[in-house]
Amino acid sequence: MKITAILISISIICNTVYAQPLSQEKVKWYPFVWEGDEDLPKDAMLLYSTIDTVNFTFKWQFDTGSPRTFFYGNPWRSFCNTFPLLKTLFTTVDTLKADGYINVKNGGINIDGQKLPSGVIGVMPDYGNLIDKQLILDNLGAATTIGTMGIDLFRQGVLIIDFKDNRLGFTERLSPGFYSARHNTLDFMLYKNRIIIPVQLGRTTYYFFYDSGASLFPLKTTAAFTTLAGAVHYTDTLYNITTWGKAYNVPGGTLKQKLKIGNLRIKQPKMYVHPDPDKYHTEIFKEAETMGLIGNAFFDNRMLVIDFTKMKFTIL
């Protein structure tokens, strides 16, 4: 009986510690669901949204590796043609820009009763498939993927990614009490709207993108970064991993060095090494002075508090 009581007490304390840091904050919460398969059930984070009275559910992949939030051009055009209300809500701010997007005003995206922060959303022309109007009307009430959600809509405040309860959160500011407590908090940087965090391997500090859309990889680098690639004890290969229509086999394995993200320690972290013959990934990594990217695996069952007002990255 005493042992049971002690275990219950420990459980209550752990749950209280987990919830307490944000219990006093005014947070809007947006639930997400994982999409994947038997081998990788947590492949993509999807948010289900509605827009005004349109009788359809619009799915968004949440991806911190995306430079911005954007609609897939062809599906979005198909729905705008079917529901003219969408054109009046999401008016064009400007035409095609150098980054390849058309900008529209965020006319109101609702997730679980909460509106997303306002701002500008991109439209990537000619991306995705056109959908026949009659097919849309024959499937009212159904769901379809309409775009990718980046961090740009949350840049004026604090983004929270809760991997324990599968939800995103947003608040404009954190109370002073949050930072007066002892949390695992790091400074982070931004490069073209992508988050970069310091990661310590052994005694060396490297910088990696944090990419929530790369759940397949705990850590990823490319063959061009020979120091890291040569330190991997290769044990397996991921086959037919596509990048912009091209498929590659990506080998990986464990590293001997311990990995530290602040005071979060991971023994024998796993890293995959993309061959990247066209240097697509390598050029982006080198341009940003990073060594690769880090996915979601090390943050499983944890919470990330990404404060853009102070440029602080906290792991709870």
PDB file of C-alpha atoms in Angstrom:
ATOM      1  CA  MET A   1       0.000   0.000   0.000  1.00  0.00           C
ATOM      2  CA  LYS A   2       2.807   2.405   0.900  1.00  0.00           C
ATOM      3  CA  ILE A   3       4.621   1.633  -2.352  1.00  0.00           C
ATOM      4  CA  THR A   4       1.427   2.265  -4.334  1.00  0.00           C
ATOM      5  CA  ALA A   5       0.904   5.582  -2.551  1.00  0.00           C
ATOM      6  CA  ILE A   6       4.474   6.645  -3.271  1.00  0.00           C
ATOM      7  CA  LEU A   7       4.130   5.777  -6.969  1.00  0.00           C
ATOM      8  CA  ILE A   8       0.875   7.716  -7.217  1.00  0.00           C
ATOM      9  CA  SER A   9       2.507  10.700  -5.535  1.00  0.00           C
ATOM     10  CA  ILE A  10       5.450  10.591  -7.935  1.00  0.00           C
ATOM     11  CA  SER A  11       3.051  10.442 -10.891  1.00  0.00           C
ATOM     12  CA  ILE A  12       1.099  13.445  -9.616  1.00  0.00           C
ATOM     13  CA  ILE A  13       4.303  15.414  -9.034  1.00  0.00           C
ATOM     14  CA  CYS A  14       5.623  14.595 -12.545  1.00  0.00           C
ATOM     15  CA  ASN A  15       2.355  15.615 -14.196  1.00  0.00           C
ATOM     16  CA  THR A  16       2.227  18.812 -12.144  1.00  0.00           C
ATOM     17  CA  VAL A  17       5.819  19.726 -13.050  1.00  0.00           C
ATOM     18  CA  TYR A  18       5.049  19.114 -16.711  1.00  0.00           C
ATOM     19  CA  ALA A  19       1.897  21.245 -16.754  1.00  0.00           C
ATOM     20  CA  GLN A  20       2.886  23.964 -14.305  1.00  0.00           C
ATOM     21  CA  PRO A  21       5.265  26.032 -16.486  1.00  0.00           C
ATOM     22  CA  LEU A  22       2.376  27.066 -18.766  1.00  0.00           C
ATOM     23  CA  SER A  23      -0.539  26.880 -16.344  1.00  0.00           C
ATOM     24  CA  GLN A  24      -0.518  30.656 -15.845  1.00  0.00           C
ATOM     25  CA  GLU A  25      -0.131  31.521 -19.513  1.00  0.00           C
ATOM     26  CA  LYS A  26      -2.936  32.569 -21.861  1.00  0.00           C
ATOM     27  CA  VAL A  27      -2.484  30.031 -24.643  1.00  0.00           C
ATOM     28  CA  LYS A  28      -4.642  29.256 -27.647  1.00  0.00           C
ATOM     29  CA  TRP A  29      -4.393  25.550 -28.406  1.00  0.00           C
ATOM     30  CA  TYR A  30      -4.680  23.870 -31.815  1.00  0.00           C
ATOM     31  CA  PRO A  31      -4.800  20.045 -31.804  1.00  0.00           C
ATOM     32  CA  PHE A  32      -2.836  18.107 -34.388  1.00  0.00           C
ATOM     33  CA  VAL A  33      -2.917  14.471 -35.448  1.00  0.00           C
ATOM     34  CA  TRP A  34      -0.093  12.241 -36.598  1.00  0.00           C
ATOM     35  CA  GLU A  35      -0.243  10.703 -40.046  1.00  0.00           C
ATOM     36  CA  GLY A  36       1.947   7.805 -41.064  1.00  0.00           C
ATOM     37  CA  ASP A  37       2.063   4.088 -41.615  1.00  0.00           C
ATOM     38  CA  GLU A  38       2.884   0.951 -39.637  1.00  0.00           C
ATOM     39  CA  ASP A  39       6.636   1.525 -39.922  1.00  0.00           C
ATOM     40  CA  LEU A  40       6.498   5.249 -39.132  1.00  0.00           C
ATOM     41  CA  PRO A  41       3.212   6.168 -37.417  1.00  0.00           C
ATOM     42  CA  LYS A  42       4.475   9.658 -36.556  1.00  0.00           C
ATOM     43  CA  ASP A  43       5.504  10.810 -39.996  1.00  0.00           C
ATOM     44  CA  ALA A  44       3.614  14.089 -40.433  1.00  0.00           C
ATOM     45  CA  MET A  45       1.842  16.518 -38.092  1.00  0.00           C
ATOM     46  CA  LEU A  46      -1.534  17.522 -39.546  1.00  0.00           C
ATOM     47  CA  LEU A  47      -3.898  20.244 -38.395  1.00  0.00           C
ATOM     48  CA  TYR A  48      -7.565  20.055 -39.419  1.00  0.00           C
ATOM     49  CA  SER A  49      -9.142  23.427 -40.182  1.00  0.00           C
ATOM     50  CA  THR A  50     -12.382  24.954 -41.385  1.00  0.00           C
ATOM     51  CA  ILE A  51     -12.965  28.214 -43.230  1.00  0.00           C
ATOM     52  CA  ASP A  52     -16.171  30.174 -42.639  1.00  0.00           C
ATOM     53  CA  THR A  53     -19.203  28.213 -43.920  1.00  0.00           C
ATOM     54  CA  VAL A  54     -17.380  26.109 -46.503  1.00  0.00           C
ATOM     55  CA  ASN A  55     -18.457  22.496 -45.919  1.00  0.00           C
ATOM     56  CA  PHE A  56     -15.024  20.950 -46.158  1.00  0.00           C
ATOM     57  CA  THR A  57     -12.145  20.208 -43.807  1.00  0.00           C
ATOM     58  CA  PHE A  58      -8.778  21.569 -44.906  1.00  0.00           C
ATOM     59  CA  LYS A  59      -5.688  19.761 -43.663  1.00  0.00           C
ATOM     60  CA  TRP A  60      -2.310  21.439 -43.142  1.00  0.00           C
ATOM     61  CA  GLN A  61       1.040  19.782 -42.591  1.00  0.00           C
ATOM     62  CA  PHE A  62       2.883  21.609 -39.839  1.00  0.00           C
ATOM     63  CA  ASP A  63       6.515  21.955 -40.851  1.00  0.00           C
ATOM     64  CA  THR A  64       9.088  24.150 -39.115  1.00  0.00           C
ATOM     65  CA  GLY A  65      11.384  23.342 -42.043  1.00  0.00           C
ATOM     66  CA  SER A  66       9.153  25.274 -44.419  1.00  0.00           C
ATOM     67  CA  PRO A  67      10.158  28.905 -45.008  1.00  0.00           C
ATOM     68  CA  ARG A  68       6.517  29.949 -44.826  1.00  0.00           C
ATOM     69  CA  THR A  69       2.838  28.972 -44.667  1.00  0.00           C
ATOM     70  CA  PHE A  70       1.318  28.415 -48.083  1.00  0.00           C
ATOM     71  CA  PHE A  71      -1.612  26.962 -49.996  1.00  0.00           C
ATOM     72  CA  TYR A  72      -0.984  24.347 -52.668  1.00  0.00           C
ATOM     73  CA  GLY A  73      -1.883  26.374 -55.743  1.00  0.00           C
ATOM     74  CA  ASN A  74      -3.943  23.957 -57.840  1.00  0.00           C
ATOM     75  CA  PRO A  75      -6.126  22.485 -55.066  1.00  0.00           C
ATOM     76  CA  TRP A  76      -6.658  25.970 -53.634  1.00  0.00           C
ATOM     77  CA  ARG A  77      -7.677  27.341 -57.034  1.00  0.00           C
ATOM     78  CA  SER A  78     -10.115  24.430 -57.428  1.00  0.00           C
ATOM     79  CA  PHE A  79     -11.798  25.221 -54.110  1.00  0.00           C
ATOM     80  CA  CYS A  80     -11.872  28.968 -54.841  1.00  0.00           C
ATOM     81  CA  ASN A  81     -13.642  28.250 -58.124  1.00  0.00           C
ATOM     82  CA  THR A  82     -16.123  25.993 -56.334  1.00  0.00           C
ATOM     83  CA  PHE A  83     -16.674  28.337 -53.366  1.00  0.00           C
ATOM     84  CA  PRO A  84     -16.275  31.989 -54.527  1.00  0.00           C
ATOM     85  CA  LEU A  85     -16.529  33.072 -50.873  1.00  0.00           C
ATOM     86  CA  LEU A  86     -12.914  31.961 -50.445  1.00  0.00           C
ATOM     87  CA  LYS A  87     -11.732  34.576 -52.953  1.00  0.00           C
ATOM     88  CA  THR A  88     -13.454  37.329 -51.005  1.00  0.00           C
ATOM     89  CA  LEU A  89     -11.986  36.172 -47.702  1.00  0.00           C
ATOM     90  CA  PHE A  90      -8.446  35.522 -48.936  1.00  0.00           C
ATOM     91  CA  THR A  91      -7.812  38.568 -51.097  1.00  0.00           C
ATOM     92  CA  THR A  92      -4.576  38.914 -53.045  1.00  0.00           C
ATOM     93  CA  VAL A  93      -2.061  41.174 -51.350  1.00  0.00           C
ATOM     94  CA  ASP A  94       0.420  41.137 -54.205  1.00  0.00           C
ATOM     95  CA  THR A  95       1.266  39.078 -57.238  1.00  0.00           C
ATOM     96  CA  LEU A  96       4.132  36.651 -57.815  1.00  0.00           C
ATOM     97  CA  LYS A  97       7.170  37.533 -55.733  1.00  0.00           C
ATOM     98  CA  ALA A  98      10.827  36.584 -56.025  1.00  0.00           C
ATOM     99  CA  ASP A  99      10.333  33.692 -53.595  1.00  0.00           C
ATOM    100  CA  GLY A 100       7.838  32.111 -55.998  1.00  0.00           C
ATOM    101  CA  TYR A 101       4.652  32.722 -53.998  1.00  0.00           C
ATOM    102  CA  ILE A 102       1.561  34.862 -54.479  1.00  0.00           C
ATOM    103  CA  ASN A 103       0.564  36.475 -51.186  1.00  0.00           C
ATOM    104  CA  VAL A 104      -2.996  36.497 -49.878  1.00  0.00           C
ATOM    105  CA  LYS A 105      -4.521  37.864 -46.673  1.00  0.00           C
ATOM    106  CA  ASN A 106      -5.306  35.269 -44.028  1.00  0.00           C
ATOM    107  CA  GLY A 107      -9.089  35.431 -44.257  1.00  0.00           C
ATOM    108  CA  GLY A 108      -9.737  33.248 -41.230  1.00  0.00           C
ATOM    109  CA  ILE A 109      -8.488  29.711 -40.650  1.00  0.00           C
ATOM    110  CA  ASN A 110     -10.254  28.034 -37.745  1.00  0.00           C
ATOM    111  CA  ILE A 111      -8.842  25.040 -35.875  1.00  0.00           C
ATOM    112  CA  ASP A 112     -10.948  23.487 -33.128  1.00  0.00           C
ATOM    113  CA  GLY A 113     -12.786  26.742 -32.464  1.00  0.00           C
ATOM    114  CA  GLN A 114      -9.641  28.881 -32.413  1.00  0.00           C
ATOM    115  CA  LYS A 115      -8.530  31.187 -35.204  1.00  0.00           C
ATOM    116  CA  LEU A 116      -4.915  31.115 -36.276  1.00  0.00           C
ATOM    117  CA  PRO A 117      -2.926  34.338 -35.845  1.00  0.00           C
ATOM    118  CA  SER A 118      -3.536  36.752 -38.683  1.00  0.00           C
ATOM    119  CA  GLY A 119      -0.956  37.394 -41.362  1.00  0.00           C
ATOM    120  CA  VAL A 120      -0.106  36.773 -44.962  1.00  0.00           C
ATOM    121  CA  ILE A 121      -0.277  33.309 -46.506  1.00  0.00           C
ATOM    122  CA  GLY A 122       1.487  32.283 -49.679  1.00  0.00           C
ATOM    123  CA  VAL A 123       0.022  30.483 -52.659  1.00  0.00           C
ATOM    124  CA  MET A 124       2.444  28.307 -54.631  1.00  0.00           C
ATOM    125  CA  PRO A 125       1.154  28.469 -58.208  1.00  0.00           C
ATOM    126  CA  ASP A 126       0.650  25.206 -60.111  1.00  0.00           C
ATOM    127  CA  TYR A 127       1.579  23.056 -57.088  1.00  0.00           C
ATOM    128  CA  GLY A 128      -0.505  19.924 -56.602  1.00  0.00           C
ATOM    129  CA  ASN A 129      -3.422  18.628 -58.654  1.00  0.00           C
ATOM    130  CA  LEU A 130      -6.495  20.426 -59.872  1.00  0.00           C
ATOM    131  CA  ILE A 131      -9.749  18.977 -58.518  1.00  0.00           C
ATOM    132  CA  ASP A 132     -12.920  18.827 -60.596  1.00  0.00           C
ATOM    133  CA  LYS A 133     -15.694  21.056 -59.230  1.00  0.00           C
ATOM    134  CA  GLN A 134     -18.287  18.300 -59.331  1.00  0.00           C
ATOM    135  CA  LEU A 135     -15.967  15.974 -57.430  1.00  0.00           C
ATOM    136  CA  ILE A 136     -15.697  18.560 -54.661  1.00  0.00           C
ATOM    137  CA  LEU A 137     -19.475  19.053 -54.531  1.00  0.00           C
ATOM    138  CA  ASP A 138     -20.047  15.296 -54.454  1.00  0.00           C
ATOM    139  CA  ASN A 139     -17.808  15.022 -51.379  1.00  0.00           C
ATOM    140  CA  LEU A 140     -19.002  17.865 -49.160  1.00  0.00           C
ATOM    141  CA  GLY A 141     -17.941  17.346 -45.573  1.00  0.00           C
ATOM    142  CA  ALA A 142     -14.820  15.429 -46.579  1.00  0.00           C
ATOM    143  CA  ALA A 143     -11.205  16.417 -45.848  1.00  0.00           C
ATOM    144  CA  THR A 144      -8.324  17.282 -48.150  1.00  0.00           C
ATOM    145  CA  THR A 145      -4.754  18.507 -47.713  1.00  0.00           C
ATOM    146  CA  ILE A 146      -4.592  22.142 -48.761  1.00  0.00           C
ATOM    147  CA  GLY A 147      -1.175  23.412 -47.686  1.00  0.00           C
ATOM    148  CA  THR A 148       1.854  23.563 -45.418  1.00  0.00           C
ATOM    149  CA  MET A 149       1.986  25.579 -42.209  1.00  0.00           C
ATOM    150  CA  GLY A 150       5.324  27.081 -41.219  1.00  0.00           C
ATOM    151  CA  ILE A 151       6.318  29.186 -38.238  1.00  0.00           C
ATOM    152  CA  ASP A 152       5.705  32.568 -39.903  1.00  0.00           C
ATOM    153  CA  LEU A 153       2.136  32.934 -38.578  1.00  0.00           C
ATOM    154  CA  PHE A 154       3.513  32.611 -35.025  1.00  0.00           C
ATOM    155  CA  ARG A 155       6.537  34.904 -35.355  1.00  0.00           C
ATOM    156  CA  GLN A 156       4.942  37.761 -33.380  1.00  0.00           C
ATOM    157  CA  GLY A 157       4.709  35.711 -30.204  1.00  0.00           C
ATOM    158  CA  VAL A 158       5.408  32.292 -28.693  1.00  0.00           C
ATOM    159  CA  LEU A 159       4.846  28.975 -30.445  1.00  0.00           C
ATOM    160  CA  ILE A 160       4.362  25.868 -28.294  1.00  0.00           C
ATOM    161  CA  ILE A 161       4.632  22.327 -29.646  1.00  0.00           C
ATOM    162  CA  ASP A 162       3.176  19.845 -27.189  1.00  0.00           C
ATOM    163  CA  PHE A 163       4.181  16.302 -28.161  1.00  0.00           C
ATOM    164  CA  LYS A 164       2.534  14.839 -25.057  1.00  0.00           C
ATOM    165  CA  ASP A 165      -0.999  16.028 -25.831  1.00  0.00           C
ATOM    166  CA  ASN A 166      -0.559  16.478 -29.607  1.00  0.00           C
ATOM    167  CA  ARG A 167      -1.320  20.167 -29.905  1.00  0.00           C
ATOM    168  CA  LEU A 168       0.226  23.466 -30.943  1.00  0.00           C
ATOM    169  CA  GLY A 169      -0.133  26.549 -28.813  1.00  0.00           C
ATOM    170  CA  PHE A 170       0.244  30.278 -29.324  1.00  0.00           C
ATOM    171  CA  THR A 171       0.496  33.179 -26.929  1.00  0.00           C
ATOM    172  CA  GLU A 172       1.649  36.723 -27.548  1.00  0.00           C
ATOM    173  CA  ARG A 173       3.908  36.835 -24.486  1.00  0.00           C
ATOM    174  CA  LEU A 174       5.054  34.608 -21.633  1.00  0.00           C
ATOM    175  CA  SER A 175       4.690  35.859 -18.079  1.00  0.00           C
ATOM    176  CA  PRO A 176       7.882  36.872 -16.207  1.00  0.00           C
ATOM    177  CA  GLY A 177       7.440  33.833 -13.990  1.00  0.00           C
ATOM    178  CA  PHE A 178       8.102  31.432 -16.839  1.00  0.00           C
ATOM    179  CA  TYR A 179      11.746  32.445 -17.226  1.00  0.00           C
ATOM    180  CA  SER A 180      12.314  32.865 -13.501  1.00  0.00           C
ATOM    181  CA  ALA A 181      11.891  29.099 -13.160  1.00  0.00           C
ATOM    182  CA  ARG A 182      14.707  26.730 -14.084  1.00  0.00           C
ATOM    183  CA  HIS A 183      13.967  25.264 -17.480  1.00  0.00           C
ATOM    184  CA  ASN A 184      16.136  23.773 -20.208  1.00  0.00           C
ATOM    185  CA  THR A 185      16.301  26.957 -22.281  1.00  0.00           C
ATOM    186  CA  LEU A 186      18.599  27.644 -25.236  1.00  0.00           C
ATOM    187  CA  ASP A 187      19.208  30.610 -27.480  1.00  0.00           C
ATOM    188  CA  PHE A 188      18.176  29.921 -31.067  1.00  0.00           C
ATOM    189  CA  MET A 189      18.625  31.624 -34.409  1.00  0.00           C
ATOM    190  CA  LEU A 190      16.513  31.992 -37.526  1.00  0.00           C
ATOM    191  CA  TYR A 191      17.582  31.577 -41.106  1.00  0.00           C
ATOM    192  CA  LYS A 192      14.954  32.302 -43.745  1.00  0.00           C
ATOM    193  CA  ASN A 193      12.198  31.539 -41.244  1.00  0.00           C
ATOM    194  CA  ARG A 194      13.817  28.263 -40.176  1.00  0.00           C
ATOM    195  CA  ILE A 195      14.832  27.521 -36.596  1.00  0.00           C
ATOM    196  CA  ILE A 196      18.476  26.722 -35.807  1.00  0.00           C
ATOM    197  CA  ILE A 197      19.488  25.285 -32.424  1.00  0.00           C
ATOM    198  CA  PRO A 198      22.890  24.362 -30.931  1.00  0.00           C
ATOM    199  CA  VAL A 199      23.567  20.650 -30.494  1.00  0.00           C
ATOM    200  CA  GLN A 200      26.583  19.281 -28.622  1.00  0.00           C
ATOM    201  CA  LEU A 201      28.141  16.016 -29.814  1.00  0.00           C
ATOM    202  CA  GLY A 202      30.926  14.959 -27.512  1.00  0.00           C
ATOM    203  CA  ARG A 203      32.735  18.187 -26.735  1.00  0.00           C
ATOM    204  CA  THR A 204      31.912  19.916 -29.996  1.00  0.00           C
ATOM    205  CA  THR A 205      28.948  22.206 -30.591  1.00  0.00           C
ATOM    206  CA  TYR A 206      27.246  22.069 -33.982  1.00  0.00           C
ATOM    207  CA  TYR A 207      24.205  23.877 -35.300  1.00  0.00           C
ATOM    208  CA  PHE A 208      21.215  22.077 -36.764  1.00  0.00           C
ATOM    209  CA  PHE A 209      17.896  23.135 -38.208  1.00  0.00           C
ATOM    210  CA  TYR A 210      14.931  21.984 -36.143  1.00  0.00           C
ATOM    211  CA  ASP A 211      12.616  20.491 -38.780  1.00  0.00           C
ATOM    212  CA  SER A 212       9.284  19.139 -37.506  1.00  0.00           C
ATOM    213  CA  GLY A 213       8.499  17.931 -41.026  1.00  0.00           C
ATOM    214  CA  ALA A 214      11.460  15.533 -41.011  1.00  0.00           C
ATOM    215  CA  SER A 215      10.159  13.005 -38.495  1.00  0.00           C
ATOM    216  CA  LEU A 216      11.891  10.247 -40.424  1.00  0.00           C
ATOM    217  CA  PHE A 217      15.274  11.483 -39.198  1.00  0.00           C
ATOM    218  CA  PRO A 218      16.334  11.898 -35.552  1.00  0.00           C
ATOM    219  CA  LEU A 219      19.404  13.613 -37.027  1.00  0.00           C
ATOM    220  CA  LYS A 220      20.290  14.090 -40.674  1.00  0.00           C
ATOM    221  CA  THR A 221      23.409  15.340 -42.386  1.00  0.00           C
ATOM    222  CA  THR A 222      24.848  14.756 -45.852  1.00  0.00           C
ATOM    223  CA  ALA A 223      27.871  12.897 -47.163  1.00  0.00           C
ATOM    224  CA  ALA A 224      29.579  16.230 -47.782  1.00  0.00           C
ATOM    225  CA  PHE A 225      29.992  16.736 -44.020  1.00  0.00           C
ATOM    226  CA  THR A 226      32.673  14.095 -43.697  1.00  0.00           C
ATOM    227  CA  THR A 227      33.397  14.628 -39.996  1.00  0.00           C
ATOM    228  CA  LEU A 228      29.889  13.616 -38.993  1.00  0.00           C
ATOM    229  CA  ALA A 229      29.380  11.098 -41.804  1.00  0.00           C
ATOM    230  CA  GLY A 230      32.572   9.312 -40.812  1.00  0.00           C
ATOM    231  CA  ALA A 231      31.552   9.090 -37.148  1.00  0.00           C
ATOM    232  CA  VAL A 232      28.386   7.071 -37.849  1.00  0.00           C
ATOM    233  CA  HIS A 233      28.315   3.344 -37.071  1.00  0.00           C
ATOM    234  CA  TYR A 234      26.110   2.322 -40.004  1.00  0.00           C
ATOM    235  CA  THR A 235      23.428  -0.245 -39.228  1.00  0.00           C
ATOM    236  CA  ASP A 236      20.526   0.328 -41.597  1.00  0.00           C
ATOM    237  CA  THR A 237      19.281   2.153 -44.700  1.00  0.00           C
ATOM    238  CA  LEU A 238      16.096   4.048 -45.502  1.00  0.00           C
ATOM    239  CA  TYR A 239      15.110   3.218 -49.065  1.00  0.00           C
ATOM    240  CA  ASN A 240      13.556   5.433 -51.752  1.00  0.00           C
ATOM    241  CA  ILE A 241      13.505   8.678 -49.786  1.00  0.00           C
ATOM    242  CA  THR A 242      12.253  11.329 -52.203  1.00  0.00           C
ATOM    243  CA  THR A 243      13.481  14.902 -52.534  1.00  0.00           C
ATOM    244  CA  TRP A 244      11.703  16.995 -55.124  1.00  0.00           C
ATOM    245  CA  GLY A 245      10.772  13.954 -57.174  1.00  0.00           C
ATOM    246  CA  LYS A 246      14.121  12.144 -56.933  1.00  0.00           C
ATOM    247  CA  ALA A 247      14.508   9.011 -54.776  1.00  0.00           C
ATOM    248  CA  TYR A 248      17.611   8.107 -52.770  1.00  0.00           C
ATOM    249  CA  ASN A 249      18.683   5.425 -50.335  1.00  0.00           C
ATOM    250  CA  VAL A 250      19.802   7.048 -47.081  1.00  0.00           C
ATOM    251  CA  PRO A 251      22.110   5.031 -44.771  1.00  0.00           C
ATOM    252  CA  GLY A 252      22.291   5.658 -41.049  1.00  0.00           C
ATOM    253  CA  GLY A 253      23.334   4.399 -37.663  1.00  0.00           C
ATOM    254  CA  THR A 254      24.419   5.453 -34.207  1.00  0.00           C
ATOM    255  CA  LEU A 255      27.058   7.913 -33.056  1.00  0.00           C
ATOM    256  CA  LYS A 256      29.443   7.028 -30.236  1.00  0.00           C
ATOM    257  CA  GLN A 257      29.307  10.520 -28.787  1.00  0.00           C
ATOM    258  CA  LYS A 258      26.523  11.553 -26.456  1.00  0.00           C
ATOM    259  CA  LEU A 259      24.215  14.221 -27.786  1.00  0.00           C
ATOM    260  CA  LYS A 260      23.215  17.184 -25.652  1.00  0.00           C
ATOM    261  CA  ILE A 261      20.531  19.761 -26.399  1.00  0.00           C
ATOM    262  CA  GLY A 262      20.953  22.034 -23.440  1.00  0.00           C
ATOM    263  CA  ASN A 263      20.713  19.613 -20.521  1.00  0.00           C
ATOM    264  CA  LEU A 264      18.770  16.998 -22.495  1.00  0.00           C
ATOM    265  CA  ARG A 265      21.149  14.064 -22.967  1.00  0.00           C
ATOM    266  CA  ILE A 266      20.749  11.278 -25.519  1.00  0.00           C
ATOM    267  CA  LYS A 267      23.087   8.285 -25.561  1.00  0.00           C
ATOM    268  CA  GLN A 268      24.060   6.815 -28.935  1.00  0.00           C
ATOM    269  CA  PRO A 269      21.910   9.168 -31.008  1.00  0.00           C
ATOM    270  CA  LYS A 270      20.947   7.975 -34.455  1.00  0.00           C
ATOM    271  CA  MET A 271      21.988   9.920 -37.545  1.00  0.00           C
ATOM    272  CA  TYR A 272      21.218   9.414 -41.219  1.00  0.00           C
ATOM    273  CA  VAL A 273      23.576  10.562 -43.963  1.00  0.00           C
ATOM    274  CA  HIS A 274      21.927  11.644 -47.196  1.00  0.00           C
ATOM    275  CA  PRO A 275      24.107  11.042 -50.292  1.00  0.00           C
ATOM    276  CA  ASP A 276      22.799  14.318 -51.763  1.00  0.00           C
ATOM    277  CA  PRO A 277      24.602  14.045 -55.128  1.00  0.00           C
ATOM    278  CA  ASP A 278      22.957  17.233 -56.404  1.00  0.00           C
ATOM    279  CA  LYS A 279      24.014  19.111 -53.226  1.00  0.00           C
ATOM    280  CA  TYR A 280      20.432  20.314 -52.701  1.00  0.00           C
ATOM    281  CA  HIS A 281      20.498  19.771 -48.936  1.00  0.00           C
ATOM    282  CA  THR A 282      24.221  20.449 -48.563  1.00  0.00           C
ATOM    283  CA  GLU A 283      24.019  23.925 -50.077  1.00  0.00           C
ATOM    284  CA  ILE A 284      21.155  24.924 -47.780  1.00  0.00           C
ATOM    285  CA  PHE A 285      22.986  23.577 -44.718  1.00  0.00           C
ATOM    286  CA  LYS A 286      26.257  25.289 -45.629  1.00  0.00           C
ATOM    287  CA  GLU A 287      24.548  28.562 -46.506  1.00  0.00           C
ATOM    288  CA  ALA A 288      22.978  28.624 -43.037  1.00  0.00           C
ATOM    289  CA  GLU A 289      26.212  27.419 -41.373  1.00  0.00           C
ATOM    290  CA  THR A 290      24.528  24.278 -40.062  1.00  0.00           C
ATOM    291  CA  MET A 291      25.505  20.621 -40.232  1.00  0.00           C
ATOM    292  CA  GLY A 292      22.059  19.206 -40.958  1.00  0.00           C
ATOM    293  CA  LEU A 293      18.691  18.931 -39.296  1.00  0.00           C
ATOM    294  CA  ILE A 294      17.103  17.429 -36.218  1.00  0.00           C
ATOM    295  CA  GLY A 295      13.622  15.927 -36.317  1.00  0.00           C
ATOM    296  CA  ASN A 296      11.057  15.230 -33.586  1.00  0.00           C
ATOM    297  CA  ALA A 297      12.300  11.928 -32.129  1.00  0.00           C
ATOM    298  CA  PHE A 298      14.338  13.414 -29.275  1.00  0.00           C
ATOM    299  CA  PHE A 299      11.379  15.573 -28.186  1.00  0.00           C
ATOM    300  CA  ASP A 300       8.827  12.771 -28.041  1.00  0.00           C
ATOM    301  CA  ASN A 301       6.474  13.156 -25.049  1.00  0.00           C
ATOM    302  CA  ARG A 302       7.961  16.589 -24.328  1.00  0.00           C
ATOM    303  CA  MET A 303       6.963  20.178 -24.970  1.00  0.00           C
ATOM    304  CA  LEU A 304       8.847  22.831 -26.937  1.00  0.00           C
ATOM    305  CA  VAL A 305       8.318  26.495 -26.139  1.00  0.00           C
ATOM    306  CA  ILE A 306       9.714  28.636 -28.956  1.00  0.00           C
ATOM    307  CA  ASP A 307       9.699  32.278 -27.917  1.00  0.00           C
ATOM    308  CA  PHE A 308      10.254  34.527 -30.921  1.00  0.00           C
ATOM    309  CA  THR A 309      10.032  37.652 -28.758  1.00  0.00           C
ATOM    310  CA  LYS A 310      13.181  36.622 -26.846  1.00  0.00           C
ATOM    311  CA  MET A 311      14.663  34.084 -29.268  1.00  0.00           C
ATOM    312  CA  LYS A 312      14.570  31.370 -26.594  1.00  0.00           C
ATOM    313  CA  PHE A 313      13.971  27.660 -27.222  1.00  0.00           C
ATOM    314  CA  THR A 314      12.786  25.774 -24.122  1.00  0.00           C
ATOM    315  CA  ILE A 315      12.436  21.998 -23.747  1.00  0.00           C
ATOM    316  CA  LEU A 316      10.011  20.925 -21.016  1.00  0.00           C
TER     317      LEU A 316
END
